[in-house]
Amino acid sequence: MAQKSTIYKVELTVSDMDRHYYETHKLTVAKHPSETDERLMVRLLAFALNANEQLELTKGLSTDDEPDIWQKSLSDELELWVALGLPSEKIVRQSCGKADDVIIYAYGGKNAEVWWDKIQNSTTRFDNLRVFNFTDTDTRALAALASRSMKLQVNIQDGDLMVSADEDVVYLTPQVWK
């Protein structure tokens, strides 16, 4: 019998001084059976980094033709495609053709570095692509904050992030790869 997704209730308060965006989002997030706490928390962090009224979490791992997060215009055009992890060169190419802007949040330590070395040259032609990396240390610390019911506060200033849940605080600085 197939495992069901685990439901997480998240109150995500975003204070983004870089974009002057201050809002609280109440999210119901389905964690796929194969998804780790680390990936779930990176997904929430990616949401916070791009938060706005039209941003949506998608079905993610359970579908191949959707990103993890997207933003669509009122006329249903893809404005933003956000992918997590280490997508294949083909997926990167296809997503850059489908959306106005594409952001990849890579993580996975040495595997992420090998992935980027492999596809970096083929991404130079995509002006609508941005790639960031989170270190293993950062994503492991984020994973430790995960719980089924979370109140997360994400503060963003000068590209640095502070994520807090209760008394626990994680500081991150994403590496800009492209």
Coordinates of N, CA, C and O in Angstrom, one line a residue:
M1 N 0.8 -1.2 0.0 CA 0.0 0.0 0.0 C 0.9 1.2 0.0 O 1.9 1.3 0.7
A2 N 0.5 2.2 -0.8 CA 1.3 3.4 -0.9 C 1.2 4.3 0.3 O 0.1 4.4 0.9
Q3 N 2.3 4.9 0.7 CA 2.2 5.8 1.8 C 1.6 7.1 1.4 O 1.7 7.6 0.3
K4 N 0.9 7.8 2.4 CA 0.3 9.1 2.1 C 1.2 10.2 2.5 O 2.1 10.0 3.3
S5 N 1.0 11.3 2.0 CA 1.7 12.5 2.3 C 1.4 12.9 3.8 O 0.3 12.6 4.3
T6 N 2.4 13.5 4.4 CA 2.2 14.0 5.8 C 1.9 15.5 5.7 O 2.6 16.2 5.0
I7 N 0.9 15.9 6.4 CA 0.4 17.3 6.3 C 1.1 18.1 7.4 O 1.1 17.8 8.6
Y8 N 1.7 19.3 7.0 CA 2.3 20.2 7.9 C 1.6 21.5 7.9 O 1.2 22.0 6.8
K9 N 1.3 22.1 9.0 CA 0.6 23.4 9.1 C 1.7 24.4 9.5 O 2.4 24.3 10.5
V10 N 1.9 25.4 8.6 CA 3.0 26.4 8.8 C 2.4 27.8 8.8 O 1.7 28.2 7.9
E11 N 2.8 28.5 9.8 CA 2.6 30.0 9.8 C 3.9 30.6 9.5 O 4.8 30.6 10.4
L12 N 4.1 31.2 8.3 CA 5.4 31.7 7.9 C 5.3 33.2 7.8 O 4.6 33.8 7.0
T13 N 6.0 33.8 8.7 CA 6.1 35.3 8.7 C 7.4 35.7 8.1 O 8.5 35.3 8.5
V14 N 7.2 36.5 7.0 CA 8.3 37.0 6.2 C 8.5 38.5 6.4 O 7.6 39.3 6.2
S15 N 9.8 38.8 6.8 CA 10.2 40.2 6.9 C 11.4 40.4 5.9 O 12.5 40.1 6.3
D16 N 11.1 40.8 4.7 CA 12.1 40.9 3.7 C 12.5 42.4 3.5 O 11.8 43.1 2.8
M17 N 13.5 42.8 4.2 CA 14.0 44.2 4.1 C 14.5 44.5 2.7 O 14.5 45.7 2.3
D18 N 15.0 43.5 2.0 CA 15.6 43.8 0.6 C 14.5 44.2 -0.3 O 14.7 45.0 -1.2
R19 N 13.3 43.5 -0.2 CA 12.2 43.8 -1.2 C 11.1 44.6 -0.5 O 10.0 44.9 -1.2
H20 N 11.2 45.0 0.7 CA 10.2 45.7 1.5 C 8.8 44.9 1.5 O 7.8 45.4 1.1
Y21 N 9.0 43.6 1.8 CA 7.8 42.7 1.8 C 7.6 42.2 3.3 O 8.6 41.6 3.8
Y22 N 6.5 42.4 3.9 CA 6.2 42.0 5.2 C 4.8 41.4 5.3 O 3.8 42.1 5.1
E23 N 4.8 40.1 5.5 CA 3.5 39.4 5.4 C 3.6 38.1 6.2 O 4.7 37.5 6.3
T24 N 2.5 37.6 6.7 CA 2.4 36.3 7.3 C 1.5 35.4 6.3 O 0.4 35.8 5.9
H25 N 2.1 34.2 6.0 CA 1.4 33.2 5.2 C 1.0 32.0 6.0 O 1.9 31.5 6.7
K26 N -0.2 31.6 6.0 CA -0.7 30.4 6.6 C -0.7 29.3 5.5 O -1.5 29.4 4.6
L27 N 0.2 28.3 5.6 CA 0.4 27.3 4.6 C 0.0 26.0 5.1 O 0.4 25.6 6.2
T28 N -0.6 25.2 4.3 CA -0.8 23.7 4.5 C 0.1 23.1 3.5 O -0.1 23.2 2.3
V29 N 1.1 22.3 4.0 CA 2.1 21.8 3.1 C 2.0 20.2 3.2 O 2.1 19.7 4.3
A30 N 1.9 19.6 2.0 CA 1.9 18.2 2.0 C 3.4 17.7 1.8 O 4.0 18.0 0.8
K31 N 3.9 16.9 2.7 CA 5.3 16.4 2.6 C 5.2 15.0 2.0 O 4.6 14.1 2.5
H32 N 5.7 14.9 0.8 CA 5.7 13.6 0.0 C 6.4 12.6 0.8 O 7.4 12.9 1.5
P33 N 6.0 11.3 0.8 CA 6.7 10.2 1.5 C 8.2 10.2 1.3 O 8.9 9.8 2.2
S34 N 8.6 10.5 0.1 CA 10.1 10.4 -0.2 C 10.8 11.7 0.1 O 12.0 11.8 0.0
E35 N 10.1 12.7 0.6 CA 10.7 14.0 0.9 C 11.3 14.0 2.3 O 10.7 13.6 3.2
T36 N 12.5 14.6 2.4 CA 13.1 14.7 3.7 C 12.7 16.0 4.4 O 12.2 16.9 3.7
D37 N 12.9 16.1 5.7 CA 12.7 17.3 6.4 C 13.6 18.5 5.8 O 13.1 19.6 5.8
E38 N 14.8 18.1 5.4 CA 15.7 19.1 4.8 C 15.1 19.7 3.6 O 15.0 20.9 3.4
R39 N 14.5 18.9 2.7 CA 13.9 19.4 1.5 C 12.7 20.2 1.8 O 12.5 21.3 1.2
L40 N 11.9 19.8 2.7 CA 10.7 20.5 3.1 C 11.0 21.9 3.6 O 10.4 22.9 3.2
M41 N 12.1 22.0 4.4 CA 12.5 23.3 5.0 C 13.1 24.2 3.9 O 12.9 25.4 3.9
V42 N 13.8 23.6 2.9 CA 14.4 24.4 1.8 C 13.2 24.9 1.0 O 13.2 26.1 0.5
R43 N 12.2 24.1 0.8 CA 11.0 24.6 0.1 C 10.3 25.8 0.8 O 9.9 26.7 0.1
L44 N 10.2 25.7 2.1 CA 9.6 26.8 2.8 C 10.5 28.1 2.8 O 10.0 29.2 2.6
L45 N 11.8 27.8 2.8 CA 12.7 29.0 2.7 C 12.7 29.6 1.3 O 12.6 30.8 1.2
A46 N 12.6 28.8 0.3 CA 12.4 29.3 -1.1 C 11.1 30.1 -1.2 O 11.1 31.1 -1.9
F47 N 10.1 29.6 -0.6 CA 8.8 30.3 -0.6 C 9.0 31.7 0.1 O 8.6 32.7 -0.5
A48 N 9.7 31.7 1.2 CA 9.9 33.0 1.9 C 10.7 34.0 1.1 O 10.4 35.2 1.0
L49 N 11.7 33.5 0.4 CA 12.6 34.3 -0.4 C 11.9 35.0 -1.6 O 12.3 36.0 -2.1
N50 N 10.8 34.4 -2.1 CA 10.1 34.9 -3.2 C 8.6 35.2 -2.9 O 7.8 35.4 -3.8
A51 N 8.3 35.3 -1.6 CA 6.9 35.5 -1.2 C 6.2 36.7 -1.8 O 6.8 37.8 -1.9
N52 N 5.0 36.4 -2.2 CA 4.1 37.5 -2.6 C 2.7 36.9 -2.7 O 2.5 35.7 -2.5
E53 N 1.7 37.7 -3.0 CA 0.3 37.2 -3.0 C 0.0 36.1 -4.0 O -0.9 35.3 -3.8
Q54 N 0.7 36.1 -5.1 CA 0.4 35.1 -6.2 C 1.3 33.8 -6.1 O 1.1 32.9 -6.9
L55 N 2.2 33.8 -5.2 CA 3.1 32.6 -5.1 C 2.4 31.4 -4.6 O 1.6 31.5 -3.6
E56 N 2.6 30.2 -5.2 CA 2.0 29.0 -4.7 C 2.9 27.8 -4.6 O 3.8 27.7 -5.5
L57 N 2.7 27.0 -3.6 CA 3.4 25.7 -3.5 C 2.6 24.8 -4.5 O 1.4 24.8 -4.6
T58 N 3.4 24.0 -5.3 CA 2.7 23.1 -6.2 C 2.7 21.7 -5.7 O 3.1 21.4 -4.5
K59 N 2.4 20.7 -6.5 CA 2.4 19.3 -6.1 C 3.8 18.8 -5.9 O 4.0 17.7 -5.4
G60 N 4.8 19.5 -6.5 CA 6.2 19.2 -6.3 C 6.6 17.9 -6.7 O 6.5 17.5 -7.9
L61 N 7.1 17.0 -5.8 CA 7.7 15.7 -6.2 C 6.7 14.8 -6.9 O 7.2 13.9 -7.6
S62 N 5.5 15.0 -6.7 CA 4.5 14.0 -7.3 C 4.2 14.3 -8.7 O 3.5 13.6 -9.4
T63 N 4.7 15.4 -9.3 CA 4.5 15.7 -10.7 C 5.9 16.1 -11.4 O 6.7 16.7 -10.7
D64 N 6.1 15.6 -12.6 CA 7.3 15.9 -13.3 C 7.3 17.2 -14.0 O 8.4 17.8 -14.3
D65 N 6.1 17.7 -14.4 CA 6.1 18.9 -15.3 C 5.7 20.2 -14.5 O 5.4 21.2 -15.1
E66 N 5.9 20.2 -13.2 CA 5.6 21.3 -12.3 C 6.8 21.6 -11.5 O 7.5 20.7 -11.1
P67 N 7.1 22.9 -11.2 CA 8.2 23.2 -10.3 C 7.7 22.9 -8.8 O 6.6 22.5 -8.6
D68 N 8.5 23.2 -7.9 CA 8.1 23.1 -6.5 C 7.3 24.3 -6.0 O 6.4 24.2 -5.2
I69 N 7.6 25.4 -6.6 CA 6.8 26.7 -6.3 C 6.7 27.4 -7.7 O 7.6 27.4 -8.5
W70 N 5.5 28.1 -7.8 CA 5.4 28.9 -9.0 C 4.5 30.1 -8.7 O 3.8 30.2 -7.7
Q71 N 4.7 31.1 -9.6 CA 3.8 32.2 -9.6 C 3.3 32.4 -11.0 O 4.0 32.5 -12.0
K72 N 2.0 32.5 -11.1 CA 1.3 32.7 -12.3 C 0.6 34.1 -12.4 O 0.2 34.6 -11.3
S73 N 0.5 34.7 -13.5 CA -0.2 35.9 -13.7 C -1.7 35.7 -13.7 O -2.1 34.5 -13.7
L74 N -2.4 36.8 -13.7 CA -3.9 36.6 -13.7 C -4.4 36.0 -15.0 O -5.4 35.4 -15.0
S75 N -3.6 36.1 -16.1 CA -3.9 35.4 -17.3 C -3.3 34.0 -17.4 O -3.2 33.5 -18.5
D76 N -2.8 33.5 -16.3 CA -2.3 32.1 -16.2 C -1.0 31.9 -16.9 O -0.7 30.7 -17.2
E77 N -0.2 32.9 -17.1 CA 1.1 32.8 -17.6 C 2.1 32.6 -16.5 O 2.0 33.2 -15.4
L78 N 3.1 31.7 -16.7 CA 4.1 31.4 -15.7 C 5.1 32.6 -15.6 O 5.9 32.8 -16.5
E79 N 5.1 33.3 -14.5 CA 6.0 34.4 -14.2 C 7.2 33.9 -13.5 O 8.3 34.4 -13.8
L80 N 7.1 32.9 -12.6 CA 8.2 32.5 -11.8 C 8.1 31.0 -11.6 O 7.1 30.4 -11.3
W81 N 9.2 30.3 -11.9 CA 9.4 28.8 -11.7 C 10.5 28.6 -10.7 O 11.6 29.0 -10.9
V82 N 10.2 28.0 -9.6 CA 11.2 27.8 -8.5 C 11.4 26.3 -8.4 O 10.5 25.6 -8.1
A83 N 12.6 25.8 -8.6 CA 13.0 24.4 -8.4 C 14.0 24.2 -7.3 O 14.8 25.1 -7.1
L84 N 13.9 23.1 -6.7 CA 14.8 22.8 -5.6 C 15.7 21.6 -6.0 O 15.3 20.7 -6.8
G85 N 16.9 21.5 -5.4 CA 17.7 20.4 -5.6 C 18.6 20.5 -6.8 O 19.2 21.6 -7.0
L86 N 18.7 19.4 -7.5 CA 19.7 19.3 -8.6 C 19.0 18.9 -9.9 O 19.1 17.7 -10.3
P87 N 18.2 19.7 -10.5 CA 17.4 19.3 -11.7 C 18.4 19.0 -12.9 O 19.5 19.6 -13.0
S88 N 17.9 18.2 -13.7 CA 18.7 17.8 -14.9 C 18.8 19.0 -15.9 O 18.0 19.9 -15.8
E89 N 19.8 18.9 -16.7 CA 20.0 20.0 -17.7 C 18.8 20.2 -18.6 O 18.4 21.3 -18.9
K90 N 18.1 19.1 -18.9 CA 16.9 19.1 -19.7 C 15.8 19.8 -19.0 O 15.1 20.7 -19.6
I91 N 15.6 19.6 -17.7 CA 14.6 20.3 -16.9 C 14.9 21.7 -16.8 O 14.0 22.6 -16.9
V92 N 16.1 22.1 -16.6 CA 16.5 23.5 -16.6 C 16.2 24.2 -17.9 O 15.6 25.3 -17.9
R93 N 16.5 23.6 -19.0 CA 16.2 24.1 -20.3 C 14.7 24.3 -20.5 O 14.3 25.4 -21.0
Q94 N 14.0 23.3 -20.2 CA 12.5 23.3 -20.4 C 11.9 24.4 -19.5 O 11.0 25.2 -19.9
S95 N 12.3 24.5 -18.2 CA 11.7 25.5 -17.3 C 12.0 26.9 -17.8 O 11.2 27.8 -17.7
C96 N 13.2 27.1 -18.3 CA 13.6 28.5 -18.8 C 12.8 28.8 -20.0 O 12.6 30.0 -20.3
G97 N 12.3 27.9 -20.8 CA 11.4 28.1 -21.9 C 10.0 28.4 -21.5 O 9.2 29.0 -22.2
K98 N 9.6 27.9 -20.3 CA 8.2 28.0 -19.9 C 7.9 29.2 -19.1 O 6.8 29.7 -19.1
A99 N 8.9 29.7 -18.3 CA 8.6 30.8 -17.4 C 9.5 32.0 -17.7 O 10.5 32.0 -18.2
D100 N 9.0 33.2 -17.2 CA 9.7 34.4 -17.4 C 11.0 34.4 -16.6 O 12.0 34.9 -17.0
D101 N 10.9 33.9 -15.3 CA 12.0 33.9 -14.4 C 12.1 32.5 -13.8 O 11.1 31.9 -13.5
V102 N 13.3 31.9 -13.7 CA 13.6 30.6 -13.1 C 14.6 30.7 -12.1 O 15.7 31.3 -12.3
I103 N 14.3 30.2 -10.9 CA 15.3 30.2 -9.8 C 15.4 28.7 -9.3 O 14.5 28.0 -9.1
I104 N 16.7 28.3 -9.2 CA 17.0 27.0 -8.6 C 17.7 27.2 -7.3 O 18.7 28.0 -7.2
Y105 N 17.2 26.6 -6.3 CA 17.9 26.5 -5.0 C 18.5 25.2 -4.8 O 17.8 24.2 -4.5
A106 N 19.8 25.1 -5.1 CA 20.5 23.8 -5.0 C 20.9 23.6 -3.5 O 21.1 24.5 -2.8
Y107 N 21.0 22.3 -3.2 CA 21.6 22.0 -1.9 C 22.1 20.5 -2.0 O 21.7 19.8 -3.0
G108 N 22.9 20.1 -1.1 CA 23.4 18.7 -1.1 C 24.9 18.6 -1.0 O 25.5 17.6 -1.4
G109 N 25.5 19.7 -0.6 CA 27.0 19.7 -0.4 C 27.8 19.4 -1.7 O 27.6 20.1 -2.7
K110 N 28.6 18.4 -1.6 CA 29.5 18.1 -2.7 C 28.7 17.7 -4.0 O 29.1 18.0 -5.1
N111 N 27.6 17.0 -3.8 CA 26.8 16.6 -4.9 C 26.3 17.8 -5.7 O 26.2 17.8 -6.9
A112 N 25.9 18.9 -5.0 CA 25.5 20.1 -5.6 C 26.6 20.8 -6.4 O 26.4 21.3 -7.5
E113 N 27.8 20.8 -5.8 CA 29.0 21.3 -6.5 C 29.3 20.6 -7.8 O 29.6 21.2 -8.8
V114 N 29.2 19.2 -7.7 CA 29.5 18.4 -8.9 C 28.4 18.7 -10.0 O 28.7 18.9 -11.2
W115 N 27.1 18.8 -9.5 CA 26.0 19.1 -10.5 C 26.2 20.4 -11.2 O 26.1 20.5 -12.4
W116 N 26.6 21.5 -10.4 CA 26.8 22.8 -11.0 C 28.0 22.8 -11.9 O 27.9 23.4 -13.0
D117 N 29.1 22.1 -11.6 CA 30.2 22.0 -12.5 C 29.8 21.4 -13.8 O 30.3 21.8 -14.9
K118 N 28.9 20.4 -13.8 CA 28.5 19.7 -14.9 C 27.6 20.5 -15.9 O 27.7 20.5 -17.1
I119 N 26.6 21.3 -15.3 CA 25.7 22.0 -16.1 C 25.9 23.5 -16.3 O 25.3 24.2 -17.1
Q120 N 26.9 24.0 -15.5 CA 27.1 25.5 -15.5 C 27.3 26.1 -16.9 O 26.7 27.1 -17.3
N121 N 28.1 25.5 -17.8 CA 28.4 26.0 -19.1 C 27.1 26.0 -20.0 O 27.0 26.9 -20.8
S122 N 26.3 25.1 -19.8 CA 25.1 25.0 -20.6 C 24.0 26.0 -20.2 O 23.0 26.2 -20.9
T123 N 24.2 26.7 -19.0 CA 23.2 27.6 -18.6 C 23.5 29.1 -18.9 O 22.7 29.9 -18.7
T124 N 24.6 29.3 -19.5 CA 25.0 30.7 -19.8 C 24.1 31.4 -20.8 O 23.9 32.6 -20.7
R125 N 23.4 30.7 -21.6 CA 22.5 31.3 -22.6 C 21.1 31.7 -22.0 O 20.3 32.4 -22.6
F126 N 20.9 31.3 -20.8 CA 19.6 31.6 -20.1 C 19.7 32.8 -19.3 O 20.2 32.8 -18.1
D127 N 19.2 34.0 -19.8 CA 19.2 35.2 -19.0 C 18.2 35.2 -17.9 O 18.3 36.1 -17.0
N128 N 17.2 34.3 -18.0 CA 16.1 34.3 -17.0 C 16.3 33.3 -15.9 O 15.4 33.0 -15.1
L129 N 17.6 32.8 -15.8 CA 17.9 31.8 -14.8 C 18.8 32.4 -13.7 O 19.8 33.0 -14.0
R130 N 18.4 32.1 -12.4 CA 19.3 32.4 -11.3 C 19.5 31.1 -10.5 O 18.5 30.3 -10.4
V131 N 20.7 30.8 -10.0 CA 21.0 29.6 -9.2 C 21.6 30.0 -7.9 O 22.6 30.8 -7.9
F132 N 21.1 29.5 -6.8 CA 21.6 29.7 -5.5 C 21.9 28.4 -4.9 O 21.3 27.3 -5.2
N133 N 22.9 28.3 -3.9 CA 23.2 27.1 -3.2 C 23.2 27.3 -1.7 O 23.6 28.4 -1.2
F134 N 22.6 26.3 -1.0 CA 22.7 26.3 0.4 C 23.6 25.2 0.9 O 23.6 24.1 0.3
T135 N 24.5 25.5 1.8 CA 25.5 24.5 2.3 C 24.8 23.4 3.1 O 23.7 23.6 3.6
D136 N 25.5 22.3 3.2 CA 25.0 21.2 4.0 C 24.7 21.6 5.4 O 23.7 21.2 6.0
T137 N 25.6 22.3 6.0 CA 25.5 22.8 7.4 C 24.2 23.6 7.6 O 23.5 23.4 8.5
D138 N 23.9 24.5 6.6 CA 22.7 25.3 6.7 C 21.5 24.5 6.6 O 20.5 24.6 7.4
T139 N 21.4 23.6 5.6 CA 20.2 22.8 5.4 C 19.9 21.8 6.5 O 18.8 21.5 6.9
R140 N 21.0 21.2 7.1 CA 20.8 20.3 8.2 C 20.3 21.1 9.4 O 19.4 20.6 10.2
A141 N 20.8 22.3 9.7 CA 20.3 23.1 10.7 C 18.8 23.5 10.5 O 18.0 23.5 11.5
L142 N 18.4 23.8 9.3 CA 17.0 24.1 8.9 C 16.2 22.8 9.2 O 15.1 23.0 9.8
A143 N 16.6 21.7 8.8 CA 15.9 20.4 9.0 C 15.5 20.2 10.5 O 14.5 19.7 10.8
A144 N 16.4 20.6 11.3 CA 16.2 20.4 12.8 C 15.0 21.3 13.3 O 14.5 21.0 14.4
L145 N 14.6 22.3 12.6 CA 13.5 23.1 13.0 C 12.2 22.5 12.6 O 11.1 23.0 13.0
A146 N 12.2 21.5 11.7 CA 10.9 21.0 11.2 C 10.0 20.3 12.3 O 10.5 19.6 13.1
S147 N 8.7 20.7 12.2 CA 7.7 20.0 13.0 C 6.4 20.1 12.3 O 6.2 20.9 11.4
R148 N 5.5 19.2 12.7 CA 4.2 19.2 12.0 C 3.4 20.5 12.1 O 2.5 20.8 11.2
S149 N 3.6 21.2 13.1 CA 3.0 22.5 13.3 C 4.1 23.6 13.6 O 4.7 23.5 14.6
M150 N 4.3 24.5 12.6 CA 5.4 25.4 12.8 C 5.0 26.8 12.7 O 4.1 27.2 11.9
K151 N 5.6 27.6 13.5 CA 5.6 29.1 13.4 C 7.0 29.5 13.1 O 7.8 29.6 13.9
L152 N 7.2 29.9 11.8 CA 8.5 30.3 11.3 C 8.6 31.8 11.1 O 7.6 32.3 10.5
Q153 N 9.6 32.4 11.5 CA 9.9 33.8 11.2 C 11.1 33.8 10.3 O 12.2 33.3 10.7
V154 N 11.0 34.4 9.1 CA 12.1 34.5 8.2 C 12.4 36.0 8.0 O 11.6 36.8 7.5
N155 N 13.6 36.4 8.4 CA 14.1 37.8 8.2 C 15.1 37.8 7.1 O 16.1 37.0 7.2
I156 N 15.0 38.7 6.2 CA 15.9 38.7 5.0 C 16.4 40.2 4.9 O 15.7 41.1 4.9
Q157 N 17.8 40.3 5.0 CA 18.4 41.6 4.8 C 19.8 41.4 4.2 O 20.6 40.6 4.6
D158 N 20.0 42.2 3.1 CA 21.3 42.2 2.4 C 21.6 40.8 1.9 O 22.8 40.4 1.9
G159 N 20.6 40.0 1.6 CA 20.8 38.6 1.1 C 21.1 37.6 2.2 O 21.1 36.4 1.9
D160 N 21.2 38.0 3.4 CA 21.3 37.1 4.5 C 20.0 36.7 5.1 O 19.1 37.6 5.1
L161 N 19.9 35.5 5.7 CA 18.6 35.1 6.2 C 18.7 34.7 7.7 O 19.8 34.1 8.0
M162 N 17.7 35.0 8.4 CA 17.6 34.5 9.8 C 16.3 33.8 9.9 O 15.2 34.4 9.6
V163 N 16.3 32.5 10.2 CA 15.1 31.7 10.3 C 14.9 31.3 11.8 O 15.9 30.7 12.4
S164 N 13.8 31.6 12.4 CA 13.6 31.2 13.8 C 12.3 30.5 13.9 O 11.3 30.8 13.3
A165 N 12.3 29.5 14.8 CA 11.2 28.7 15.3 C 11.3 28.6 16.8 O 12.3 28.0 17.2
D166 N 10.4 29.2 17.5 CA 10.5 29.2 19.0 C 11.8 29.9 19.4 O 12.1 31.0 18.9
E167 N 12.6 29.2 20.2 CA 13.9 29.8 20.6 C 15.0 29.4 19.7 O 16.1 29.9 19.9
D168 N 14.8 28.5 18.7 CA 15.9 28.1 17.8 C 16.0 29.1 16.6 O 15.0 29.5 16.0
V169 N 17.3 29.4 16.3 CA 17.5 30.4 15.2 C 18.6 29.8 14.3 O 19.6 29.2 14.8
V170 N 18.4 29.9 13.0 CA 19.4 29.5 12.0 C 19.7 30.7 11.1 O 18.8 31.3 10.6
Y171 N 21.0 30.9 10.9 CA 21.5 32.0 10.1 C 22.0 31.4 8.8 O 22.8 30.4 8.8
L172 N 21.6 31.9 7.6 CA 22.0 31.4 6.3 C 22.4 32.5 5.4 O 21.8 33.6 5.4
T173 N 23.4 32.2 4.5 CA 23.7 33.1 3.5 C 23.8 32.2 2.2 O 24.8 31.5 2.0
P174 N 22.8 32.3 1.3 CA 22.9 31.5 0.1 C 24.0 32.0 -0.8 O 24.3 33.2 -0.9
Q175 N 24.7 31.0 -1.4 CA 25.7 31.3 -2.3 C 25.1 31.5 -3.7 O 24.3 30.8 -4.2
V176 N 25.5 32.6 -4.3 CA 25.0 33.0 -5.7 C 25.9 32.3 -6.7 O 27.1 32.6 -6.8
W177 N 25.3 31.3 -7.4 CA 26.1 30.6 -8.5 C 25.8 31.2 -9.9 O 26.6 31.1 -10.7
K178 N 24.7 31.8 -10.1 CA 24.3 32.4 -11.4 C 23.2 33.5 -11.1 O 22.3 33.3 -10.4

